[in-house]
Short mmCIF file of C-alpha atoms in Angstrom, two decimals:
data_model
loop_
_atom_site.label_atom_id
_atom_site.label_comp_id
_atom_site.label_asym_id
_atom_site.label_seq_id
_atom_site.Cartn_x
_atom_site.Cartn_y
_atom_site.Cartn_z
CA UNK A 1 0.00 0.00 0.00
CA UNK A 2 1.47 3.35 -1.12
CA UNK A 3 0.24 6.55 0.55
CA UNK A 4 1.35 10.01 -0.57
CA UNK A 5 1.30 12.69 2.15
CA UNK A 6 0.67 16.22 0.88
CA UNK A 7 1.34 18.61 3.70
CA UNK A 8 1.31 22.30 4.51
CA UNK A 9 3.85 21.85 7.34
CA UNK A 10 6.82 19.53 7.67
CA UNK A 11 10.34 19.54 9.18
CA UNK A 12 12.75 21.07 6.67
CA UNK A 13 16.30 22.37 6.37
CA UNK A 14 15.41 25.71 7.97
CA UNK A 15 13.24 24.41 10.83
CA UNK A 16 13.64 20.86 12.12
CA UNK A 17 10.58 21.13 14.39
CA UNK A 18 7.97 22.52 11.98
CA UNK A 19 5.15 20.05 11.36
CA UNK A 20 6.89 17.31 13.33
CA UNK A 21 3.48 15.81 14.13
CA UNK A 22 3.00 15.06 10.41
CA UNK A 23 6.29 13.19 10.23
CA UNK A 24 5.25 11.26 13.34
CA UNK A 25 2.04 10.13 11.60
CA UNK A 26 4.05 9.06 8.57
CA UNK A 27 6.52 7.08 10.68
CA UNK A 28 3.66 5.42 12.59
CA UNK A 29 2.13 4.27 9.29
CA UNK A 30 5.50 3.01 8.00
CA UNK A 31 5.87 0.85 11.12
CA UNK A 32 2.65 -0.90 10.10
CA UNK A 33 4.06 -1.74 6.67
CA UNK A 34 2.64 1.22 4.73
CA UNK A 35 4.89 2.68 2.03
CA UNK A 36 4.74 6.44 2.70
CA UNK A 37 6.11 9.26 0.58
CA UNK A 38 5.82 12.88 1.76
CA UNK A 39 5.72 15.80 -0.67
CA UNK A 40 6.42 19.15 0.94
CA UNK A 41 6.96 22.47 -0.86
CA UNK A 42 8.72 25.31 0.96
CA UNK A 43 9.05 28.89 -0.35
CA UNK A 44 12.49 30.51 -0.10
CA UNK A 45 14.04 33.76 -1.22
CA UNK A 46 16.68 31.86 -3.16
CA UNK A 47 17.32 28.17 -3.70
CA UNK A 48 20.76 26.68 -3.13
CA UNK A 49 20.96 25.82 -6.83
CA UNK A 50 19.94 29.32 -7.95
CA UNK A 51 17.02 27.91 -9.96
CA UNK A 52 13.31 28.57 -9.41
CA UNK A 53 12.88 25.10 -7.87
CA UNK A 54 15.25 22.80 -6.04
CA UNK A 55 14.13 19.20 -5.48
CA UNK A 56 15.67 17.28 -2.59
CA UNK A 57 14.91 13.67 -1.67
CA UNK A 58 15.79 11.87 1.55
CA UNK A 59 14.60 8.99 3.71
CA UNK A 60 13.90 9.51 7.43
CA UNK A 61 13.07 6.46 9.56
CA UNK A 62 11.65 4.65 6.54
CA UNK A 63 9.64 7.63 5.23
CA UNK A 64 10.55 8.82 1.73
CA UNK A 65 10.54 12.65 1.73
CA UNK A 66 10.51 14.81 -1.40
CA UNK A 67 11.12 18.52 -0.81
CA UNK A 68 10.62 21.29 -3.35
CA UNK A 69 12.29 24.51 -2.25
CA UNK A 70 11.00 27.19 -4.58
CA UNK A 71 10.86 30.88 -5.47
CA UNK A 72 7.90 30.44 -7.80
CA UNK A 73 4.15 30.05 -7.27
CA UNK A 74 3.21 27.31 -4.79
CA UNK A 75 0.97 25.45 -7.26
CA UNK A 76 3.77 25.27 -9.81
CA UNK A 77 6.05 23.80 -7.15
CA UNK A 78 3.38 21.28 -6.13
CA UNK A 79 2.92 20.05 -9.68
CA UNK A 80 6.68 19.77 -10.14
CA UNK A 81 6.82 17.80 -6.92
CA UNK A 82 4.02 15.52 -8.13
CA UNK A 83 5.95 14.77 -11.32
CA UNK A 84 9.08 13.93 -9.31
CA UNK A 85 7.11 11.64 -6.97
CA UNK A 86 5.48 9.79 -9.87
CA UNK A 87 8.82 9.40 -11.65
CA UNK A 88 10.79 8.26 -8.61
CA UNK A 89 8.16 6.38 -6.59
CA UNK A 90 5.25 5.64 -8.90
CA UNK A 91 1.51 6.20 -8.59
CA UNK A 92 0.20 6.17 -4.99
CA UNK A 93 -2.81 4.12 -3.95
CA UNK A 94 -4.17 7.09 -1.99
CA UNK A 95 -3.24 10.52 -0.66
CA UNK A 96 -3.36 12.03 2.81
CA UNK A 97 -3.69 15.80 2.89
CA UNK A 98 -2.45 17.43 6.08
CA UNK A 99 -4.20 20.81 6.45
CA UNK A 100 -6.71 22.13 3.94
CA UNK A 101 -4.47 24.24 1.70
CA UNK A 102 -3.15 24.38 -1.85
CA UNK A 103 -1.82 20.83 -1.49
CA UNK A 104 -5.45 19.67 -1.26
CA UNK A 105 -5.94 20.94 -4.82
CA UNK A 106 -3.25 18.54 -6.01
CA UNK A 107 -4.96 15.69 -4.14
CA UNK A 108 -8.26 16.52 -5.82
CA UNK A 109 -6.60 16.72 -9.25
CA UNK A 110 -5.04 13.29 -8.74
CA UNK A 111 -8.44 11.94 -7.66
CA UNK A 112 -10.16 13.26 -10.78
CA UNK A 113 -7.45 12.45 -13.32
CA UNK A 114 -5.90 9.30 -11.85
CA UNK A 115 -8.59 7.87 -9.55
CA UNK A 116 -6.45 8.28 -6.41
CA UNK A 117 -8.71 8.79 -3.34
CA UNK A 118 -7.67 11.09 -0.51
CA UNK A 119 -8.38 11.84 3.14
CA UNK A 120 -7.89 15.12 4.98
CA UNK A 121 -6.13 15.27 8.36
CA UNK A 122 -6.66 18.63 10.04
CA UNK A 123 -4.54 20.22 12.78
CA UNK A 124 -4.90 23.95 12.05
CA UNK A 125 -6.18 26.33 14.72
CA UNK A 126 -7.16 28.88 12.06
CA UNK A 127 -10.77 27.62 12.13
CA UNK A 128 -11.16 28.47 15.81
CA UNK A 129 -13.13 31.65 16.57
CA UNK A 130 -10.33 32.81 18.91
CA UNK A 131 -7.94 32.66 15.95
CA UNK A 132 -10.11 33.35 12.90
CA UNK A 133 -7.37 33.11 10.28
CA UNK A 134 -9.39 30.85 7.96
CA UNK A 135 -12.26 33.31 7.52
CA UNK A 136 -10.02 36.38 7.74
CA UNK A 137 -7.33 35.37 5.24
CA UNK A 138 -9.23 33.10 2.82
CA UNK A 139 -11.29 34.89 0.18
CA UNK A 140 -14.89 33.85 -0.63
CA UNK A 141 -13.96 32.14 -3.92
CA UNK A 142 -11.02 30.33 -2.36
CA UNK A 143 -13.25 29.14 0.48
CA UNK A 144 -15.75 27.75 -2.01
CA UNK A 145 -12.97 25.79 -3.69
CA UNK A 146 -11.56 24.49 -0.41
CA UNK A 147 -14.99 23.54 0.89
CA UNK A 148 -15.72 21.60 -2.31
CA UNK A 149 -12.36 19.80 -2.17
CA UNK A 150 -12.90 18.94 1.50
CA UNK A 151 -16.34 17.53 0.72
CA UNK A 152 -14.84 15.16 -1.88
CA UNK A 153 -12.40 13.65 0.61
CA UNK A 154 -13.20 10.09 1.68
CA UNK A 155 -13.17 11.37 5.26
CA UNK A 156 -11.90 14.24 7.39
CA UNK A 157 -9.81 13.47 10.45
CA UNK A 158 -9.59 16.38 12.94
CA UNK A 159 -7.35 16.04 15.99
CA UNK A 160 -10.20 17.05 18.33
CA UNK A 161 -13.99 17.12 18.30
CA UNK A 162 -13.77 20.82 19.10
CA UNK A 163 -11.84 21.35 15.84
CA UNK A 164 -14.48 19.35 13.96
CA UNK A 165 -17.20 21.69 15.25
CA UNK A 166 -15.14 24.76 14.40
CA UNK A 167 -14.56 23.51 10.85
CA UNK A 168 -18.27 22.91 10.38
CA UNK A 169 -18.99 26.42 11.62
CA UNK A 170 -16.58 27.70 8.95
CA UNK A 171 -18.49 25.85 6.23
CA UNK A 172 -16.37 22.68 5.92
CA UNK A 173 -18.56 19.60 5.46
CA UNK A 174 -18.09 15.91 4.73
CA UNK A 175 -20.17 12.76 5.07
CA UNK A 176 -17.50 11.04 7.16
CA UNK A 177 -15.62 12.48 10.14
CA UNK A 178 -13.18 10.39 12.16
CA UNK A 179 -11.08 11.54 15.13
CA UNK A 180 -7.34 11.03 15.03
CA UNK A 181 -4.71 11.30 17.75
CA UNK A 182 -1.35 12.97 17.42
CA UNK A 183 1.64 10.67 17.85
CA UNK A 184 4.01 10.84 20.80
CA UNK A 185 7.65 9.86 20.27
CA UNK A 186 8.70 6.48 21.65
CA UNK A 187 11.15 7.99 24.12
CA UNK A 188 8.27 9.45 26.16
CA UNK A 189 6.95 5.95 26.85
CA UNK A 190 10.20 4.67 28.36
CA UNK A 191 9.60 3.83 32.01
CA UNK A 192 11.41 6.12 34.41
CA UNK A 193 10.93 6.72 38.14
CA UNK A 194 8.85 9.80 38.95
CA UNK A 195 10.26 12.48 41.22
CA UNK A 196 9.16 12.31 44.82
CA UNK A 197 6.45 14.90 45.43
CA UNK A 198 8.39 17.21 47.69
CA UNK A 199 10.04 20.61 47.50
CA UNK A 200 11.78 22.14 45.71
CA UNK A 201 9.07 21.61 43.09
CA UNK A 202 10.07 21.66 39.44
CA UNK A 203 7.56 23.22 37.05
CA UNK A 204 7.89 22.99 33.28
CA UNK A 205 6.48 24.81 30.25
CA UNK A 206 7.25 23.98 26.61
CA UNK A 207 5.96 26.11 23.74
CA UNK A 208 6.72 27.94 20.51
CA UNK A 209 6.61 31.45 22.06
CA UNK A 210 3.65 32.78 20.11
CA UNK A 211 1.95 35.15 22.55
CA UNK A 212 -1.22 35.32 20.48
CA UNK A 213 -1.83 31.65 21.22
CA UNK A 214 0.44 30.49 24.07
CA UNK A 215 0.26 33.40 26.55
CA UNK A 216 3.64 32.72 28.13
CA UNK A 217 3.45 36.14 29.77
CA UNK A 218 0.35 34.98 31.64
CA UNK A 219 2.36 32.10 33.08
CA UNK A 220 5.16 34.47 34.09
CA UNK A 221 2.72 36.81 35.85
CA UNK A 222 1.22 33.82 37.68
CA UNK A 223 4.72 32.79 38.79
CA UNK A 224 5.24 36.25 40.27
CA UNK A 225 1.92 36.00 42.12
CA UNK A 226 2.71 32.50 43.40
CA UNK A 227 6.20 33.55 44.53
CA UNK A 228 4.62 36.10 46.84
CA UNK A 229 3.02 33.19 48.73
CA UNK A 230 5.61 30.42 48.54
CA UNK A 231 9.21 30.08 47.37
CA UNK A 232 9.56 26.30 47.10
CA UNK A 233 9.30 26.00 43.29
CA UNK A 234 11.18 26.82 40.08
CA UNK A 235 9.91 27.03 36.49
CA UNK A 236 11.89 25.88 33.45
CA UNK A 237 10.73 27.12 30.04
CA UNK A 238 11.78 25.26 26.88
CA UNK A 239 11.29 26.44 23.32
CA UNK A 240 11.88 29.34 21.00
CA UNK A 241 9.86 31.49 18.64
CA UNK A 242 8.93 34.98 17.54
CA UNK A 243 8.18 36.26 21.05
CA UNK A 244 11.03 34.52 22.86
CA UNK A 245 13.16 37.63 23.50
CA UNK A 246 10.24 39.86 24.51
CA UNK A 247 8.94 37.20 26.91
CA UNK A 248 12.39 36.79 28.44
CA UNK A 249 12.64 40.56 28.93
CA UNK A 250 9.21 40.51 30.58
CA UNK A 251 10.42 37.84 32.99
CA UNK A 252 13.42 40.05 33.80
CA UNK A 253 11.11 43.01 34.44
CA UNK A 254 9.14 40.87 36.91
CA UNK A 255 12.36 39.93 38.68
CA UNK A 256 11.88 36.24 37.92
CA UNK A 257 15.18 35.46 36.18
CA UNK A 258 17.55 37.27 38.55
CA UNK A 259 15.97 35.46 41.51
CA UNK A 260 16.19 32.12 39.70
CA UNK A 261 12.42 31.53 39.80
CA UNK A 262 12.28 31.13 36.01
CA UNK A 263 14.93 29.71 33.69
CA UNK A 264 14.76 29.85 29.86
CA UNK A 265 16.55 26.95 28.16
CA UNK A 266 15.76 27.55 24.47
CA UNK A 267 14.97 24.90 21.88
CA UNK A 268 15.48 21.23 22.76
CA UNK A 269 15.24 17.92 20.91
CA UNK A 270 12.28 15.60 21.66
CA UNK A 271 14.59 13.41 23.75
CA UNK A 272 15.72 16.44 25.78
CA UNK A 273 12.10 17.55 26.27
CA UNK A 274 11.26 14.04 27.45
CA UNK A 275 14.09 14.11 29.97
CA UNK A 276 12.92 17.52 31.24
CA UNK A 277 9.40 16.12 31.73
CA UNK A 278 10.76 13.11 33.59
CA UNK A 279 12.63 15.49 35.90
CA UNK A 280 9.60 17.74 36.59
CA UNK A 281 6.73 17.62 39.08
CA UNK A 282 4.14 19.64 37.14
CA UNK A 283 3.58 20.93 33.60
CA UNK A 284 1.91 24.31 32.97
CA UNK A 285 0.09 25.39 29.79
CA UNK A 286 -1.92 28.63 29.70
CA UNK A 287 -2.90 28.95 26.03
CA UNK A 288 -5.55 31.31 24.71
CA UNK A 289 -6.55 28.72 22.11
CA UNK A 290 -5.45 25.22 21.14
CA UNK A 291 -6.52 22.20 19.14
CA UNK A 292 -4.93 19.11 20.69
CA UNK A 293 -1.47 20.15 21.93
CA UNK A 294 0.99 17.30 21.51
CA UNK A 295 2.87 18.46 24.58
CA UNK A 296 -0.05 17.42 26.82
CA UNK A 297 -0.11 13.97 25.23
CA UNK A 298 3.64 13.74 25.89
CA UNK A 299 3.00 14.60 29.54
CA UNK A 300 0.53 11.73 29.79
CA UNK A 301 3.00 9.30 28.21
CA UNK A 302 5.57 10.33 30.83
CA UNK A 303 3.06 10.32 33.70
CA UNK A 304 3.37 14.04 34.44
CA UNK A 305 0.32 15.91 35.82
CA UNK A 306 -0.61 19.26 34.27
CA UNK A 307 -2.35 22.54 34.90
CA UNK A 308 -3.79 23.87 31.63
CA UNK A 309 -6.30 26.40 30.38
CA UNK A 310 -9.80 25.22 29.56
CA UNK A 311 -9.73 26.06 25.84
CA UNK A 312 -10.13 24.22 22.54
CA UNK A 313 -9.43 20.51 22.65
CA UNK A 314 -7.56 20.58 25.97
CA UNK A 315 -10.59 19.37 28.02
CA UNK A 316 -10.66 16.32 25.73
CA UNK A 317 -7.14 15.44 26.95
CA UNK A 318 -6.98 16.58 30.59
CA UNK A 319 -9.30 15.13 33.24
CA UNK A 320 -9.41 14.94 37.03
CA UNK A 321 -6.92 12.05 37.09
CA UNK A 322 -4.33 13.79 34.93
CA UNK A 323 -4.48 17.41 36.09
CA UNK A 324 -6.54 20.55 36.58
CA UNK A 325 -8.04 23.12 34.20
CA UNK A 326 -8.25 26.88 34.64
CA UNK A 327 -9.98 29.70 32.76
CA UNK A 328 -7.91 31.29 30.02
CA UNK A 329 -6.43 34.72 30.88
CA UNK A 330 -7.15 34.35 34.62
CA UNK A 331 -3.64 34.67 36.07
CA UNK A 332 -4.86 34.80 39.68
CA UNK A 333 -6.69 31.48 39.29
CA UNK A 334 -3.70 29.95 37.52
CA UNK A 335 -1.44 30.87 40.44
CA UNK A 336 -3.95 29.54 43.00
CA UNK A 337 -4.44 26.29 41.05
CA UNK A 338 -0.71 25.64 40.78
CA UNK A 339 -0.49 26.29 44.51
CA UNK A 340 -3.23 23.70 45.09
CA UNK A 341 -1.65 21.20 42.68
CA UNK A 342 1.77 21.35 44.32
CA UNK A 343 0.22 20.34 47.63
CA UNK A 344 -1.92 17.66 45.95
CA UNK A 345 0.83 16.02 43.87
CA UNK A 346 0.92 12.79 45.95
CA UNK A 347 -2.67 12.11 44.85
CA UNK A 348 -1.69 11.95 41.15
CA UNK A 349 -0.58 8.50 40.03
CA UNK A 350 2.04 8.39 37.28
CA UNK A 351 0.84 4.90 36.30
CA UNK A 352 -2.75 6.11 35.90
CA UNK A 353 -1.66 9.11 33.82
CA UNK A 354 0.49 6.86 31.60
CA UNK A 355 -2.50 4.65 30.82
CA UNK A 356 -4.23 7.67 29.28
CA UNK A 357 -1.11 8.27 27.21
CA UNK A 358 -1.08 4.83 25.58
CA UNK A 359 -3.52 5.95 22.87
CA UNK A 360 -0.84 8.31 21.50
CA UNK A 361 1.85 5.69 20.90
CA UNK A 362 3.21 5.12 17.41
CA UNK A 363 1.86 1.57 17.46
CA UNK A 364 -1.64 2.62 18.48
CA UNK A 365 -1.92 5.48 15.96
CA UNK A 366 -0.17 3.46 13.25
CA UNK A 367 -2.71 0.63 13.54
CA UNK A 368 -5.51 3.20 13.41
CA UNK A 369 -4.08 4.72 10.21
CA UNK A 370 -3.59 1.31 8.59
CA UNK A 371 -7.19 0.38 9.28
CA UNK A 372 -8.33 3.73 7.91
CA UNK A 373 -6.30 3.34 4.70
CA UNK A 374 -7.60 -0.18 4.18
CA UNK A 375 -11.20 0.98 4.59
CA UNK A 376 -10.70 3.81 2.08
CA UNK A 377 -9.14 1.48 -0.52
CA UNK A 378 -11.76 -1.22 -0.03
#
């Protein structure tokens, strides 16, 4: 069985973390014997060859990856990529579109001209009312085209039921909707002893430093409020992004870095993030909007309890056995809830939390994808 992934996001030479969840799906399918090829087109100011398009092929953990770095129109790059895939790999049995975008147009064209069916996997927060990018940045005619292409998919697989409802509100329809989980890297499932629930407590936050969505500053303000009551904790923040420097300066203004309350560690590999989770007592996420953040699934695989904002698909992941939820933007409540959680840590069982995380393993998601592909092709 040959499945061609057509994706809006994917790890590439300029950003090894972008769209990592798509690669994880591809690797999960490959482990179940599926032959997966990924086509990803990335715009650049200038290609390394100096031409309008530069095609690069590589294999990562069994997944064939065809990149088209381009300075031309995205559709032209997609069609060039299609020709390279067909020449090097052959005709796929089906396509998987990751995010409703221009790549979905190629999937539809291959369906009409070559009889190749396709499914749509959706991760994008742009459909959410708190974000609004889909309606704000997609013109009426383009939306009509996308909505038609989405309707022709054999099924749509959103990463949360909340995202499904948001897509429907935006006009996306299909006769078949199926949920799909993000994949958590194997290293997060390796058994490791949990830290004893005693001070000094180690808090952790991992994000991409996008204030519009992640509200890292809200976490920092809550740390200042909590520090006024107790001084038996420290917060480590992992990640980088557009707002990294401004958020770090904000932490300095609050006096959190000089006192050692908060430490910024920059970007880390998945294995390093896993180790940081294993060495933490509590994970904190205070997003303004989310779909199904992979980082919370990783926490469950490790057995780490969380405090997170009650937005988007987060309530579908976090329950009373795995953590506590707080209102978005309410820094006072966040501080009070973390205070409560630190004292209640002995009541949270790492083994119980890990059982919730099993659904995100590569084996579990890979078997789900294989069954899905077989049903589409039958």
